[in-house]
Amino acid sequence: MYRDVMIWINELPYQVVYLIIVILASIVYKLAFARKLPLLKSIMVYIFLAIGCVILFVFHYMGFPIMVAMLLTIIMVVVTRVRLSFVKRD
């Protein structure tokens, strides 16, 4: 199944694959690392994040499971946040 998903993703246009990687990286940043910043600084952070995603895009086409790793990271951060919210309630 993983192989079928990777074949389907690789058949997408490269702009779409890059956009998916940028969106996943933005979600990871927002969930795990983001602090309240002024608007211009936030824009600069996301611009540099998009530039840095070029490396992840290249790694994706080299065969590394970049999207899977980012999806697992998002799941782990969400589980950690939910777990921390339960601990804070006690």
CSV table of N, CA and C in Angstrom, one decimal:
chain,number,residue,atom,x,y,z
A,1,MET,N,0.8,-1.2,0.0
A,1,MET,CA,0.0,0.0,0.0
A,1,MET,C,0.9,1.3,0.0
A,2,TYR,N,1.9,1.2,0.8
A,2,TYR,CA,2.8,2.4,0.9
A,2,TYR,C,3.4,2.7,-0.5
A,3,ARG,N,3.8,1.6,-1.2
A,3,ARG,CA,4.4,1.8,-2.6
A,3,ARG,C,3.3,2.4,-3.5
A,4,ASP,N,2.1,2.0,-3.4
A,4,ASP,CA,1.0,2.5,-4.3
A,4,ASP,C,0.8,4.0,-4.0
A,5,VAL,N,0.8,4.4,-2.7
A,5,VAL,CA,0.7,5.8,-2.4
A,5,VAL,C,1.9,6.6,-2.9
A,6,MET,N,3.1,6.1,-2.8
A,6,MET,CA,4.3,6.8,-3.3
A,6,MET,C,4.2,6.9,-4.8
A,7,ILE,N,3.7,5.9,-5.5
A,7,ILE,CA,3.6,6.0,-6.9
A,7,ILE,C,2.6,7.1,-7.3
A,8,TRP,N,1.5,7.1,-6.6
A,8,TRP,CA,0.5,8.1,-6.8
A,8,TRP,C,1.0,9.5,-6.6
A,9,ILE,N,1.7,9.7,-5.5
A,9,ILE,CA,2.3,11.0,-5.2
A,9,ILE,C,3.3,11.4,-6.2
A,10,ASN,N,4.2,10.5,-6.7
A,10,ASN,CA,5.2,10.8,-7.7
A,10,ASN,C,4.6,11.1,-9.0
A,11,GLU,N,3.3,10.7,-9.3
A,11,GLU,CA,2.7,11.0,-10.5
A,11,GLU,C,2.1,12.4,-10.5
A,12,LEU,N,2.0,13.0,-9.4
A,12,LEU,CA,1.5,14.4,-9.3
A,12,LEU,C,2.5,15.4,-9.9
A,13,PRO,N,2.1,16.5,-10.3
A,13,PRO,CA,3.1,17.5,-10.8
A,13,PRO,C,4.0,17.9,-9.7
A,14,TYR,N,5.2,18.3,-10.0
A,14,TYR,CA,6.2,18.6,-9.0
A,14,TYR,C,5.8,19.8,-8.2
A,15,GLN,N,5.1,20.7,-8.7
A,15,GLN,CA,4.7,21.9,-8.0
A,15,GLN,C,3.7,21.5,-6.9
A,16,VAL,N,2.8,20.5,-7.1
A,16,VAL,CA,1.9,20.1,-6.1
A,16,VAL,C,2.6,19.3,-5.0
A,17,VAL,N,3.6,18.5,-5.4
A,17,VAL,CA,4.4,17.8,-4.4
A,17,VAL,C,5.1,18.8,-3.5
A,18,TYR,N,5.7,19.8,-4.1
A,18,TYR,CA,6.4,20.9,-3.3
A,18,TYR,C,5.4,21.6,-2.4
A,19,LEU,N,4.2,21.9,-2.9
A,19,LEU,CA,3.2,22.6,-2.1
A,19,LEU,C,2.8,21.7,-0.9
A,20,ILE,N,2.6,20.4,-1.1
A,20,ILE,CA,2.2,19.5,0.0
A,20,ILE,C,3.3,19.5,1.0
A,21,ILE,N,4.6,19.5,0.6
A,21,ILE,CA,5.7,19.5,1.5
A,21,ILE,C,5.7,20.8,2.3
A,22,VAL,N,5.5,21.9,1.7
A,22,VAL,CA,5.5,23.2,2.4
A,22,VAL,C,4.3,23.2,3.4
A,23,ILE,N,3.2,22.8,3.0
A,23,ILE,CA,2.0,22.8,3.9
A,23,ILE,C,2.3,21.9,5.1
A,24,LEU,N,2.8,20.7,4.9
A,24,LEU,CA,3.1,19.8,6.0
A,24,LEU,C,4.2,20.4,6.9
A,25,ALA,N,5.2,21.0,6.4
A,25,ALA,CA,6.2,21.7,7.2
A,25,ALA,C,5.7,22.8,7.9
A,26,SER,N,4.8,23.6,7.3
A,26,SER,CA,4.1,24.7,8.0
A,26,SER,C,3.3,24.2,9.2
A,27,ILE,N,2.6,23.1,9.0
A,27,ILE,CA,1.8,22.6,10.1
A,27,ILE,C,2.7,22.1,11.3
A,28,VAL,N,3.8,21.4,10.9
A,28,VAL,CA,4.7,21.0,11.9
A,28,VAL,C,5.3,22.2,12.7
A,29,TYR,N,5.7,23.2,12.0
A,29,TYR,CA,6.2,24.4,12.6
A,29,TYR,C,5.2,25.1,13.5
A,30,LYS,N,4.0,25.2,13.0
A,30,LYS,CA,2.9,25.9,13.8
A,30,LYS,C,2.5,25.1,15.0
A,31,LEU,N,2.5,23.7,14.9
A,31,LEU,CA,2.1,22.9,16.1
A,31,LEU,C,3.2,22.8,17.1
A,32,ALA,N,4.4,22.7,16.6
A,32,ALA,CA,5.5,22.4,17.6
A,32,ALA,C,6.4,23.6,18.0
A,33,PHE,N,6.6,24.5,17.1
A,33,PHE,CA,7.7,25.5,17.4
A,33,PHE,C,7.2,26.9,17.4
A,34,ALA,N,6.1,27.3,16.8
A,34,ALA,CA,5.7,28.7,16.6
A,34,ALA,C,5.4,29.4,17.9
A,35,ARG,N,5.9,30.6,17.9
A,35,ARG,CA,5.6,31.5,19.0
A,35,ARG,C,4.9,32.7,18.4
A,36,LYS,N,4.3,33.5,19.3
A,36,LYS,CA,3.6,34.7,18.8
A,36,LYS,C,4.6,35.7,18.3
A,37,LEU,N,4.6,36.0,17.0
A,37,LEU,CA,5.5,36.9,16.4
A,37,LEU,C,4.8,38.1,15.7
A,38,PRO,N,5.4,39.2,15.5
A,38,PRO,CA,4.8,40.2,14.7
A,38,PRO,C,4.6,39.7,13.3
A,39,LEU,N,3.7,40.4,12.5
A,39,LEU,CA,3.3,39.9,11.2
A,39,LEU,C,4.5,39.8,10.3
A,40,LEU,N,5.3,40.8,10.2
A,40,LEU,CA,6.5,40.7,9.3
A,40,LEU,C,7.4,39.6,9.6
A,41,LYS,N,7.7,39.4,10.9
A,41,LYS,CA,8.6,38.3,11.2
A,41,LYS,C,7.9,36.9,10.9
A,42,SER,N,6.6,36.8,11.1
A,42,SER,CA,6.0,35.6,10.8
A,42,SER,C,6.1,35.3,9.3
A,43,ILE,N,5.9,36.3,8.5
A,43,ILE,CA,6.0,36.2,7.0
A,43,ILE,C,7.4,35.8,6.6
A,44,MET,N,8.4,36.4,7.3
A,44,MET,CA,9.8,36.0,7.0
A,44,MET,C,10.1,34.5,7.4
A,45,VAL,N,9.5,34.1,8.5
A,45,VAL,CA,9.7,32.7,8.9
A,45,VAL,C,9.1,31.8,7.9
A,46,TYR,N,7.9,32.0,7.4
A,46,TYR,CA,7.3,31.1,6.4
A,46,TYR,C,8.0,31.2,5.1
A,47,ILE,N,8.6,32.4,4.7
A,47,ILE,CA,9.3,32.4,3.5
A,47,ILE,C,10.6,31.6,3.6
A,48,PHE,N,11.3,31.7,4.7
A,48,PHE,CA,12.5,30.9,4.8
A,48,PHE,C,12.2,29.4,5.0
A,49,LEU,N,11.0,29.1,5.6
A,49,LEU,CA,10.5,27.7,5.7
A,49,LEU,C,10.3,27.1,4.3
A,50,ALA,N,9.7,27.9,3.4
A,50,ALA,CA,9.4,27.5,2.0
A,50,ALA,C,10.7,27.3,1.3
A,51,ILE,N,11.7,28.2,1.5
A,51,ILE,CA,13.0,28.0,0.8
A,51,ILE,C,13.7,26.7,1.3
A,52,GLY,N,13.6,26.5,2.6
A,52,GLY,CA,14.2,25.3,3.2
A,52,GLY,C,13.5,24.0,2.7
A,53,CYS,N,12.3,24.1,2.3
A,53,CYS,CA,11.6,22.9,1.9
A,53,CYS,C,12.1,22.4,0.5
A,54,VAL,N,12.9,23.2,-0.1
A,54,VAL,CA,13.5,22.7,-1.4
A,54,VAL,C,14.4,21.5,-1.1
A,55,ILE,N,15.1,21.5,0.0
A,55,ILE,CA,15.9,20.4,0.3
A,55,ILE,C,15.0,19.1,0.6
A,56,LEU,N,13.9,19.3,1.3
A,56,LEU,CA,13.0,18.2,1.5
A,56,LEU,C,12.4,17.7,0.2
A,57,PHE,N,12.1,18.6,-0.7
A,57,PHE,CA,11.6,18.2,-2.0
A,57,PHE,C,12.6,17.4,-2.8
A,58,VAL,N,13.9,17.7,-2.7
A,58,VAL,CA,14.9,17.0,-3.4
A,58,VAL,C,15.0,15.6,-2.7
A,59,PHE,N,15.0,15.6,-1.4
A,59,PHE,CA,15.1,14.3,-0.7
A,59,PHE,C,13.9,13.4,-1.0
A,60,HIS,N,12.7,14.0,-1.2
A,60,HIS,CA,11.5,13.2,-1.6
A,60,HIS,C,11.8,12.5,-3.0
A,61,TYR,N,12.3,13.2,-3.9
A,61,TYR,CA,12.6,12.6,-5.2
A,61,TYR,C,13.8,11.7,-5.2
A,62,MET,N,14.6,11.7,-4.2
A,62,MET,CA,15.7,10.8,-4.0
A,62,MET,C,15.2,9.4,-3.4
A,63,GLY,N,13.9,9.4,-3.0
A,63,GLY,CA,13.3,8.2,-2.4
A,63,GLY,C,13.1,8.2,-0.9
A,64,PHE,N,13.5,9.3,-0.3
A,64,PHE,CA,13.3,9.3,1.2
A,64,PHE,C,11.8,9.5,1.5
A,65,PRO,N,11.3,9.0,2.6
A,65,PRO,CA,9.9,9.1,2.9
A,65,PRO,C,9.6,10.4,3.7
A,66,ILE,N,9.8,11.5,3.0
A,66,ILE,CA,9.7,12.8,3.7
A,66,ILE,C,8.2,13.1,4.1
A,67,MET,N,7.3,12.9,3.2
A,67,MET,CA,5.9,13.2,3.6
A,67,MET,C,5.4,12.3,4.7
A,68,VAL,N,5.8,11.0,4.7
A,68,VAL,CA,5.4,10.1,5.7
A,68,VAL,C,6.0,10.5,7.1
A,69,ALA,N,7.2,10.9,7.0
A,69,ALA,CA,7.9,11.4,8.3
A,69,ALA,C,7.2,12.6,8.8
A,70,MET,N,6.8,13.6,7.9
A,70,MET,CA,6.2,14.8,8.4
A,70,MET,C,4.8,14.5,9.0
A,71,LEU,N,4.0,13.5,8.3
A,71,LEU,CA,2.7,13.2,8.8
A,71,LEU,C,2.8,12.5,10.2
A,72,LEU,N,3.8,11.6,10.3
A,72,LEU,CA,4.1,11.0,11.7
A,72,LEU,C,4.5,12.0,12.7
A,73,THR,N,5.2,13.0,12.3
A,73,THR,CA,5.6,14.1,13.2
A,73,THR,C,4.4,14.9,13.7
A,74,ILE,N,3.5,15.2,12.8
A,74,ILE,CA,2.3,15.9,13.1
A,74,ILE,C,1.4,15.1,14.1
A,75,ILE,N,1.3,13.8,13.8
A,75,ILE,CA,0.5,12.9,14.7
A,75,ILE,C,1.2,12.9,16.1
A,76,MET,N,2.5,12.7,16.2
A,76,MET,CA,3.1,12.7,17.5
A,76,MET,C,3.0,14.0,18.2
A,77,VAL,N,3.1,15.1,17.6
A,77,VAL,CA,2.9,16.4,18.2
A,77,VAL,C,1.5,16.6,18.8
A,78,VAL,N,0.5,16.2,18.0
A,78,VAL,CA,-0.9,16.3,18.4
A,78,VAL,C,-1.1,15.4,19.6
A,79,VAL,N,-0.6,14.2,19.5
A,79,VAL,CA,-0.8,13.3,20.7
A,79,VAL,C,-0.1,13.8,21.9
A,80,THR,N,1.0,14.4,21.8
A,80,THR,CA,1.7,15.0,22.9
A,80,THR,C,1.0,16.2,23.5
A,81,ARG,N,0.4,17.0,22.6
A,81,ARG,CA,-0.4,18.1,23.1
A,81,ARG,C,-1.6,17.7,23.8
A,82,VAL,N,-2.3,16.7,23.3
A,82,VAL,CA,-3.5,16.2,23.9
A,82,VAL,C,-3.2,15.6,25.3
A,83,ARG,N,-2.1,14.8,25.3
A,83,ARG,CA,-1.7,14.2,26.6
A,83,ARG,C,-1.3,15.3,27.6
A,84,LEU,N,-0.6,16.3,27.2
A,84,LEU,CA,-0.2,17.4,28.1
A,84,LEU,C,-1.5,18.1,28.6
A,85,SER,N,-2.5,18.3,27.8
A,85,SER,CA,-3.7,19.0,28.2
A,85,SER,C,-4.4,18.1,29.3
A,86,PHE,N,-4.3,16.8,29.2
A,86,PHE,CA,-4.9,16.0,30.2
A,86,PHE,C,-4.1,16.0,31.5
A,87,VAL,N,-2.8,16.1,31.4
A,87,VAL,CA,-2.0,16.2,32.6
A,87,VAL,C,-2.2,17.5,33.3
A,88,LYS,N,-2.4,18.6,32.6
A,88,LYS,CA,-2.6,19.9,33.2
A,88,LYS,C,-3.9,20.0,33.9
A,89,ARG,N,-4.9,19.2,33.4
A,89,ARG,CA,-6.2,19.3,34.1
A,89,ARG,C,-6.1,18.7,35.5
A,90,ASP,N,-5.3,17.7,35.7
A,90,ASP,CA,-5.2,17.1,37.1
A,90,ASP,C,-4.6,18.0,38.1
